PDB file of C-alpha atoms in Angstrom:
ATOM      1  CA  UNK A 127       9.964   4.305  28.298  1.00  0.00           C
ATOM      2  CA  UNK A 128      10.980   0.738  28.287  1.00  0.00           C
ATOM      3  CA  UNK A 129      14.127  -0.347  27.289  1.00  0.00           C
ATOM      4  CA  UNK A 130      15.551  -3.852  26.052  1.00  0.00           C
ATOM      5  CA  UNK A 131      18.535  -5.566  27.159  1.00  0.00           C
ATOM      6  CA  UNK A 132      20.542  -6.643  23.855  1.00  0.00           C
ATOM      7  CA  UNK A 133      23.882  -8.129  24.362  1.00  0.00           C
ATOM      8  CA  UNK A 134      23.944  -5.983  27.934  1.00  0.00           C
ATOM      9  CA  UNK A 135      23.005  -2.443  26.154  1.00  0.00           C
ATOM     10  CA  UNK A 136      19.718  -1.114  26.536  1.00  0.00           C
ATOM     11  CA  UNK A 137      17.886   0.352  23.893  1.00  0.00           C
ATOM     12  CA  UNK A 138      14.340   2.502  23.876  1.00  0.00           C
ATOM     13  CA  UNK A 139      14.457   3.994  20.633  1.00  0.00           C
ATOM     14  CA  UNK A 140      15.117   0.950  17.538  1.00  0.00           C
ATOM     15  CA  UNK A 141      17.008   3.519  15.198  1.00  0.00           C
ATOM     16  CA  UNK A 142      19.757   3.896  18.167  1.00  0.00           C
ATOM     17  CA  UNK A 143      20.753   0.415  17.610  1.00  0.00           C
ATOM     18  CA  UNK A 144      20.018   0.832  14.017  1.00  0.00           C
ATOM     19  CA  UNK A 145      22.416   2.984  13.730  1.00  0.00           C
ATOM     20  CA  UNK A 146      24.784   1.084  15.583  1.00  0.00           C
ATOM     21  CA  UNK A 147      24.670  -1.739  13.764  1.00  0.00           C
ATOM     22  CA  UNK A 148      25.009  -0.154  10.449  1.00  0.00           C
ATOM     23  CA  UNK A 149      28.354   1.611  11.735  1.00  0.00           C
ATOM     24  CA  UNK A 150      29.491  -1.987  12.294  1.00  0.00           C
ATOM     25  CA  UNK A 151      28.301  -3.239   8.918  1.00  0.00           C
ATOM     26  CA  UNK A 152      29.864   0.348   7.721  1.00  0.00           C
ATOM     27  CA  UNK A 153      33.770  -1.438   8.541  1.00  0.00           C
ATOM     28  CA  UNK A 154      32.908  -5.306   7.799  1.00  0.00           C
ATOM     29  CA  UNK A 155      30.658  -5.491   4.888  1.00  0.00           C
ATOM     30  CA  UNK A 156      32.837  -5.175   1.962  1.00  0.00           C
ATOM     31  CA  UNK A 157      30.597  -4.453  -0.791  1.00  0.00           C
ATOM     32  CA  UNK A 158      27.678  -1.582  -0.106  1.00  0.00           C
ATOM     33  CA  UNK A 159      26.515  -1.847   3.674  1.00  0.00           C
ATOM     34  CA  UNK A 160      23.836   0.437   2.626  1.00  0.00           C
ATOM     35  CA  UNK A 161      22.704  -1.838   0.091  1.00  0.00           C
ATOM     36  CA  UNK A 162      18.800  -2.941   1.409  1.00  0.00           C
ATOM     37  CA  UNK A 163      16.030  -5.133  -0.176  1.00  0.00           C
ATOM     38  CA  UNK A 164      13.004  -3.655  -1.044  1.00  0.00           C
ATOM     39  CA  UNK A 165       9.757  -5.684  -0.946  1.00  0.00           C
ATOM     40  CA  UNK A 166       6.560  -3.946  -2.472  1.00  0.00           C
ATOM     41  CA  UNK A 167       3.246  -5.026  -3.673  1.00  0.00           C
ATOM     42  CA  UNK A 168       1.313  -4.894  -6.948  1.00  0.00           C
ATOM     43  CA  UNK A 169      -2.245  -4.053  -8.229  1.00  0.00           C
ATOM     44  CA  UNK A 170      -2.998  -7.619  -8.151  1.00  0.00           C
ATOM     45  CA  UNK A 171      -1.212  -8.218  -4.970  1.00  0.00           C
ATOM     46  CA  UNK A 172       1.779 -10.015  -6.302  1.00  0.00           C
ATOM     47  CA  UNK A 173       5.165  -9.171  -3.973  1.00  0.00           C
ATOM     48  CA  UNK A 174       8.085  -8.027  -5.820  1.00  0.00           C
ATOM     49  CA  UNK A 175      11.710  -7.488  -4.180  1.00  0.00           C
ATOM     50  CA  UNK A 176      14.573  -6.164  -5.199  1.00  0.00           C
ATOM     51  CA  UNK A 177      17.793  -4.400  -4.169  1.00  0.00           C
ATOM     52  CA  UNK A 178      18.314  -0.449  -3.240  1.00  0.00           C
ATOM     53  CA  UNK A 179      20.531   1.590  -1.671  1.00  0.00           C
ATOM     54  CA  UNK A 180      19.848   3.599   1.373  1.00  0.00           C
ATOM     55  CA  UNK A 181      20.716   6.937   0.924  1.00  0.00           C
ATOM     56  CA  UNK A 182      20.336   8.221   4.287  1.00  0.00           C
ATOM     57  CA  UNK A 183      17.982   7.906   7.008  1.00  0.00           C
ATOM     58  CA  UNK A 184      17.145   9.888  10.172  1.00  0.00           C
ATOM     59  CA  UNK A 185      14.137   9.580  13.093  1.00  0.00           C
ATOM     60  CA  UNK A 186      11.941  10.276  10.463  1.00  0.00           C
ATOM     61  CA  UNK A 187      12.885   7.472   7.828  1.00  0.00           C
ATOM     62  CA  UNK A 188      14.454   5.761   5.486  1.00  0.00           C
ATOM     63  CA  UNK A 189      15.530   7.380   2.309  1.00  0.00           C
ATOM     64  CA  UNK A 190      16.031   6.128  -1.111  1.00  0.00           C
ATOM     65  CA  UNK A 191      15.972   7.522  -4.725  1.00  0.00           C
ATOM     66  CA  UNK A 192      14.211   5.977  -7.993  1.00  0.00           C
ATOM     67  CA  UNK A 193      12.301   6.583 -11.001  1.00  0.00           C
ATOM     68  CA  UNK A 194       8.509   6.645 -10.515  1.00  0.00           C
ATOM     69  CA  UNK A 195       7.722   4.697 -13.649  1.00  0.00           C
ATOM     70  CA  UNK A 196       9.806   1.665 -12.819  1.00  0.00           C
ATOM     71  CA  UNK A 197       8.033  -1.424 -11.503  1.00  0.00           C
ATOM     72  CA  UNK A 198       8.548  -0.342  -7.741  1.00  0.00           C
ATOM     73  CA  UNK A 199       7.705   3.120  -8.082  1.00  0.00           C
ATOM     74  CA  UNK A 200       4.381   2.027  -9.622  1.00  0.00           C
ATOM     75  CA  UNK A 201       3.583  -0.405  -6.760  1.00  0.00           C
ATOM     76  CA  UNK A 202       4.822   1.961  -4.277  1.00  0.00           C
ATOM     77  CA  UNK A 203       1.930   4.379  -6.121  1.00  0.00           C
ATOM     78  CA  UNK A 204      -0.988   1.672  -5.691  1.00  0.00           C
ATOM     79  CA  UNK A 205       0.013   0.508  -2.100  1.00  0.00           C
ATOM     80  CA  UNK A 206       2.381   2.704   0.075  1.00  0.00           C
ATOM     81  CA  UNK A 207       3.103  -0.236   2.465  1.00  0.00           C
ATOM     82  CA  UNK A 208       6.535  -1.467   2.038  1.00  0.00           C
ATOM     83  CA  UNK A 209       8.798  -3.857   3.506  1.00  0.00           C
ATOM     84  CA  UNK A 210      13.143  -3.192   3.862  1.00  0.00           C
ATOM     85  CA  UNK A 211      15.570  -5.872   4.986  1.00  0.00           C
ATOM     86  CA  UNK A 212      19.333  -5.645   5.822  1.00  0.00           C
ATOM     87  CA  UNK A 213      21.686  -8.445   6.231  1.00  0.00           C
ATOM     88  CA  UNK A 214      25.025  -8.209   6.657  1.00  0.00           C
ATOM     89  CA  UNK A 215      27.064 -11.330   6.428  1.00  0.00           C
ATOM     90  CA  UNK A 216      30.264 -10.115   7.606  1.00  0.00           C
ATOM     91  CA  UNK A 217      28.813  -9.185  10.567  1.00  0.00           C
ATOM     92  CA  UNK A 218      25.745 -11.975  11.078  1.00  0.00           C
ATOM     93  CA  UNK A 219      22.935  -9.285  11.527  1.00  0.00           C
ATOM     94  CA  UNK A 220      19.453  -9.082   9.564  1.00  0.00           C
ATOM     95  CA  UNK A 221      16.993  -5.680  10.359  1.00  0.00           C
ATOM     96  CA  UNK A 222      13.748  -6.429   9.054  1.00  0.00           C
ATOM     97  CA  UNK A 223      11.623  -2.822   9.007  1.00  0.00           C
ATOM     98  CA  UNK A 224       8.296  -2.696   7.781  1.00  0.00           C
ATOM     99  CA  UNK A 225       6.784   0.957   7.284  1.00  0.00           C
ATOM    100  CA  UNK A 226       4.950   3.361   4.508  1.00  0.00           C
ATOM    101  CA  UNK A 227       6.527   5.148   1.880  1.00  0.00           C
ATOM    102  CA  UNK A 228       5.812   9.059   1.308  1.00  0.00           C
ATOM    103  CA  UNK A 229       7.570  10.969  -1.616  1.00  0.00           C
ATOM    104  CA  UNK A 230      10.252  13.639  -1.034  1.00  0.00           C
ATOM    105  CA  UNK A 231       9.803  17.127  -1.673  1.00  0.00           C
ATOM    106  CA  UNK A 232      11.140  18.063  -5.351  1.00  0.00           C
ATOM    107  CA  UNK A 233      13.451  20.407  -3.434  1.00  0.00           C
ATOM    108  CA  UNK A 234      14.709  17.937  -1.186  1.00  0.00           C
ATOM    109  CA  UNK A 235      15.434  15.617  -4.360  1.00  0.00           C
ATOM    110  CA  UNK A 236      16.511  18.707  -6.457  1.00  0.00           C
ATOM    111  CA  UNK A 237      19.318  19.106  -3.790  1.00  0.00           C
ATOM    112  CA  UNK A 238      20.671  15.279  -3.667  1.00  0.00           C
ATOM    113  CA  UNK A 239      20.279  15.363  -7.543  1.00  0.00           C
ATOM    114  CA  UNK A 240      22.855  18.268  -7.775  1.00  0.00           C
ATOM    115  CA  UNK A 241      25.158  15.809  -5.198  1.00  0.00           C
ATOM    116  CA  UNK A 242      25.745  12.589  -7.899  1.00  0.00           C
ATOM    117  CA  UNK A 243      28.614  12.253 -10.201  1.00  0.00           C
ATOM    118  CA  UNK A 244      28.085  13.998 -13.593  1.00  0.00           C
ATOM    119  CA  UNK A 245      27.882   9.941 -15.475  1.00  0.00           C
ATOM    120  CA  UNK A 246      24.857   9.258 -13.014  1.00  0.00           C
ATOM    121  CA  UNK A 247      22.712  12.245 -13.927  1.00  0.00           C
ATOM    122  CA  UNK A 248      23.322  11.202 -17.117  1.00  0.00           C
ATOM    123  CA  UNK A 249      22.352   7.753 -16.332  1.00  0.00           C
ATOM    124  CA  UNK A 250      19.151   8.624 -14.804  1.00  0.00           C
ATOM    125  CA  UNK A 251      18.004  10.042 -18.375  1.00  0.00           C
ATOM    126  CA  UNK A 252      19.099   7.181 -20.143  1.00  0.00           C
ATOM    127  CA  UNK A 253      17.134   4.464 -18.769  1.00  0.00           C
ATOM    128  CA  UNK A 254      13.067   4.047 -18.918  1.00  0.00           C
ATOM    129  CA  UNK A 255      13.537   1.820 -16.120  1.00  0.00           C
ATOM    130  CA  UNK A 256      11.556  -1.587 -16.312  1.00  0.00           C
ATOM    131  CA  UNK A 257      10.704  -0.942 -20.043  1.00  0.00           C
ATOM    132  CA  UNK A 258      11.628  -3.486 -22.361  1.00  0.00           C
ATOM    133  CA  UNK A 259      15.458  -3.263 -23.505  1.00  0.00           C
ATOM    134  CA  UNK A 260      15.900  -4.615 -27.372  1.00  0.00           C
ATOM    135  CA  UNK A 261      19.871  -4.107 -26.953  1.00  0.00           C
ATOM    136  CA  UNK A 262      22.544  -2.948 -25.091  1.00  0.00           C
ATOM    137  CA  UNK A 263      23.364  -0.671 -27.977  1.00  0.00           C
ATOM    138  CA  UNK A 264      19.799   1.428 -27.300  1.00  0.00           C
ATOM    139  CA  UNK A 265      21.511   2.315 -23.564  1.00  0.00           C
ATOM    140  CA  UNK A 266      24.769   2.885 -24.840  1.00  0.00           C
ATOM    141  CA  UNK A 267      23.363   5.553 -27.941  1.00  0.00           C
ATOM    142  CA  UNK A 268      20.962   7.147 -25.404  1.00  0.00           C
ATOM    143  CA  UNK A 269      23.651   7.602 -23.007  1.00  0.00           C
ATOM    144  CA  UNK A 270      25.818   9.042 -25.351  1.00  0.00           C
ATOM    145  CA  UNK A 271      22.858  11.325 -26.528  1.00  0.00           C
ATOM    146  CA  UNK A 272      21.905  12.764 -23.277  1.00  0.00           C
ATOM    147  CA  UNK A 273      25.708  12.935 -22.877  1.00  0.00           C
ATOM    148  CA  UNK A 274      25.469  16.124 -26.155  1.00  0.00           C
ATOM    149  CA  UNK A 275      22.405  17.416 -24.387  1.00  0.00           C
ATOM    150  CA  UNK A 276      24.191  18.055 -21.214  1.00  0.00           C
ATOM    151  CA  UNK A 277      27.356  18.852 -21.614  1.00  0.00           C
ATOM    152  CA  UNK A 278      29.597  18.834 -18.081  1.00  0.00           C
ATOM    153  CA  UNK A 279      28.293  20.831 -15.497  1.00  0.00           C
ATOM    154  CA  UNK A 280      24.631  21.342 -14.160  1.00  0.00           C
ATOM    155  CA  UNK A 281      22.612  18.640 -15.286  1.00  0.00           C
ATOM    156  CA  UNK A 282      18.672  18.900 -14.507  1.00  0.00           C
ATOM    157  CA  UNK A 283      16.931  16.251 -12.703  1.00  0.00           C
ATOM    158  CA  UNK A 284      14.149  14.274 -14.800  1.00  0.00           C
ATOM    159  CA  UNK A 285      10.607  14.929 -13.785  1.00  0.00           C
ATOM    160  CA  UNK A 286      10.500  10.871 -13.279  1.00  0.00           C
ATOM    161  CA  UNK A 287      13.500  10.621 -10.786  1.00  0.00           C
ATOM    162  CA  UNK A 288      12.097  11.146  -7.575  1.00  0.00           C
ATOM    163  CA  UNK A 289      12.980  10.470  -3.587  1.00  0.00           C
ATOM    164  CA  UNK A 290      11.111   8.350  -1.160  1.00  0.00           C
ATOM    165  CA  UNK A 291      10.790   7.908   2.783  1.00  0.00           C
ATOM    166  CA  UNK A 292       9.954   4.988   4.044  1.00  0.00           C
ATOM    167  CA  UNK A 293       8.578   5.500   7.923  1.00  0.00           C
ATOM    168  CA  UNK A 294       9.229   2.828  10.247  1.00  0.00           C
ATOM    169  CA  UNK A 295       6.431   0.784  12.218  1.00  0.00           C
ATOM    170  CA  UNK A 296       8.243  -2.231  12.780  1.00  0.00           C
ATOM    171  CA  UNK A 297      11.691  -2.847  13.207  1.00  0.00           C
ATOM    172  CA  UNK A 298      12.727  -6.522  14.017  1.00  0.00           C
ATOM    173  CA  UNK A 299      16.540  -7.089  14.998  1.00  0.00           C
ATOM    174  CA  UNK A 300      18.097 -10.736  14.228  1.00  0.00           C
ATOM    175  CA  UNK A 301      21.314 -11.698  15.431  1.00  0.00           C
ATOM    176  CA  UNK A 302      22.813 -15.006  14.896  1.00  0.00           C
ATOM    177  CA  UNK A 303      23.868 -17.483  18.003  1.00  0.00           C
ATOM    178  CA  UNK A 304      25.265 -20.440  18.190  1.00  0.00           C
ATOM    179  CA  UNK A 305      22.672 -23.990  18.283  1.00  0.00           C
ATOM    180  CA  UNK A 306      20.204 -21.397  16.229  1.00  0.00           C
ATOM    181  CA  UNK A 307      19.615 -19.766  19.562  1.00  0.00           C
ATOM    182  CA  UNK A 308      19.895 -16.642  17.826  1.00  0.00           C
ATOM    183  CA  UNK A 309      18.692 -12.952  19.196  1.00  0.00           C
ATOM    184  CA  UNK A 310      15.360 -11.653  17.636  1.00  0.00           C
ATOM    185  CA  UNK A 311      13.783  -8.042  18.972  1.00  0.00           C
ATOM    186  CA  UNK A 312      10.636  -6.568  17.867  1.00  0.00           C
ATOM    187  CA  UNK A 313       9.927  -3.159  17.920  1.00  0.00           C
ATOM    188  CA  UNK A 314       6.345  -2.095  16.839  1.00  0.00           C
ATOM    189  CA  UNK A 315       5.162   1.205  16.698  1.00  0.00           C
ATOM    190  CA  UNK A 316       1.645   1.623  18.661  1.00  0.00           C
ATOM    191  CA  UNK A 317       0.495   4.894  19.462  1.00  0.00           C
ATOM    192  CA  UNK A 318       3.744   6.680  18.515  1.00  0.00           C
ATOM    193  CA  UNK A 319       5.310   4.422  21.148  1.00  0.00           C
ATOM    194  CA  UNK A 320       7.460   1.987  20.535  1.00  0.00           C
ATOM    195  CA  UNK A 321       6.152  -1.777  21.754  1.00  0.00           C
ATOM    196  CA  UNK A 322       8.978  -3.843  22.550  1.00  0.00           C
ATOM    197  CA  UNK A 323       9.289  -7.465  22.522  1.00  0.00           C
ATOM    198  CA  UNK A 324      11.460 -10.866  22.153  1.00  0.00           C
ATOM    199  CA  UNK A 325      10.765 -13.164  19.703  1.00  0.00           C
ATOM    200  CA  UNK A 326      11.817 -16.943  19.612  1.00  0.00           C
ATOM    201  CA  UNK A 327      14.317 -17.503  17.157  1.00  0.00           C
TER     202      UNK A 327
END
């Protein structure tokens, strides 16, 4: 398998350095390292971003949890083909993936459902994310509603609050250099092989 020279390591497999990367971002970035930006498409092929935050990930993808009925999980429902971006300041590195989206298995979500902080379940029924908002006062009185339906404990996960994957087929690695000579990688997925190439900056 080929490998690429980055910075005098050599790397085959794009979620090894990955995952190196995001260690480093792990003990610089000071405010959510896992935060990533989202980038899906509409019915009437209008691109919409916005930020998420990576839950886990592992050779088979990237994982992140939602409501189906928001704006995203609607496009992500229509057209499967999503783009994620990370960029860490702190540590001047960008990871561009492109990839498609399947949904998680309700026992797979049932099980990181159970994980979250009593407030957040109770969050999750609260909101009809994307729908319009009159006041903050609506939130607030739901929350405090759903707060006497559940009382502390086990809380059930709403039908609507669902997991997704998103499996890589392109990975591009940008690191910044001095003059703008910066480092760019490109990993594409052909074949289940992994195509690797440098880009000009």
């Amino acid at each position: 398998m080929k490998k690429v020279n980055f910075n005098n390591q050599y790397y085959a497999d794009p979620l090894v350095l990955f995952a190196e990367w995001f260690e480093q971002a792990k003990v610089k970035e000071l405010n959510d390292p896992n935060a990533m930006n989202l980038a899906t498409i509409s019915k009437k092929n209008i691109p919409s971003s916005r930020i998420v935050l990576l839950k886990s990930f592992t050779k088979n993808g990237f994982i992140f949890y939602s409501n189906k009925s928001s704006k995203k999980g609607k496009s992500i429902l229509l057209n499967p083909n999503v783009a994620l971006n990370f960029y860490w300041k702190s540590i001047r590195k960008q990871i561009r993936i492109e990839g498609v989206v399947t949904q998680l298995s309700r026992k797979e979500v049932d099980a990181y459902f159970k994980t979250r902080p009593y407030q957040s379940k109770i969050g999750a029924w609260s909101s009809n994310q994307s729908k319009e908002l009159k006041t903050r006062k609506e939130l607030e009185n739901k929350f405090k509603q759903y707060s006497r339906i559940y009382k502390e404990g086990d809380v059930p996960r709403p039908p609507y609050w669902v997991g997704y994957k998103v499996e890589p087929n392109l990975f591009e690695f940008w690191e910044e250099k001095k003059y703008r000579l910066h480092n760019r990688i490109e990993y594409q997925k052909i074949k289940n092989q992994w195509k690797i190439r440098s880009l000009y900056p």
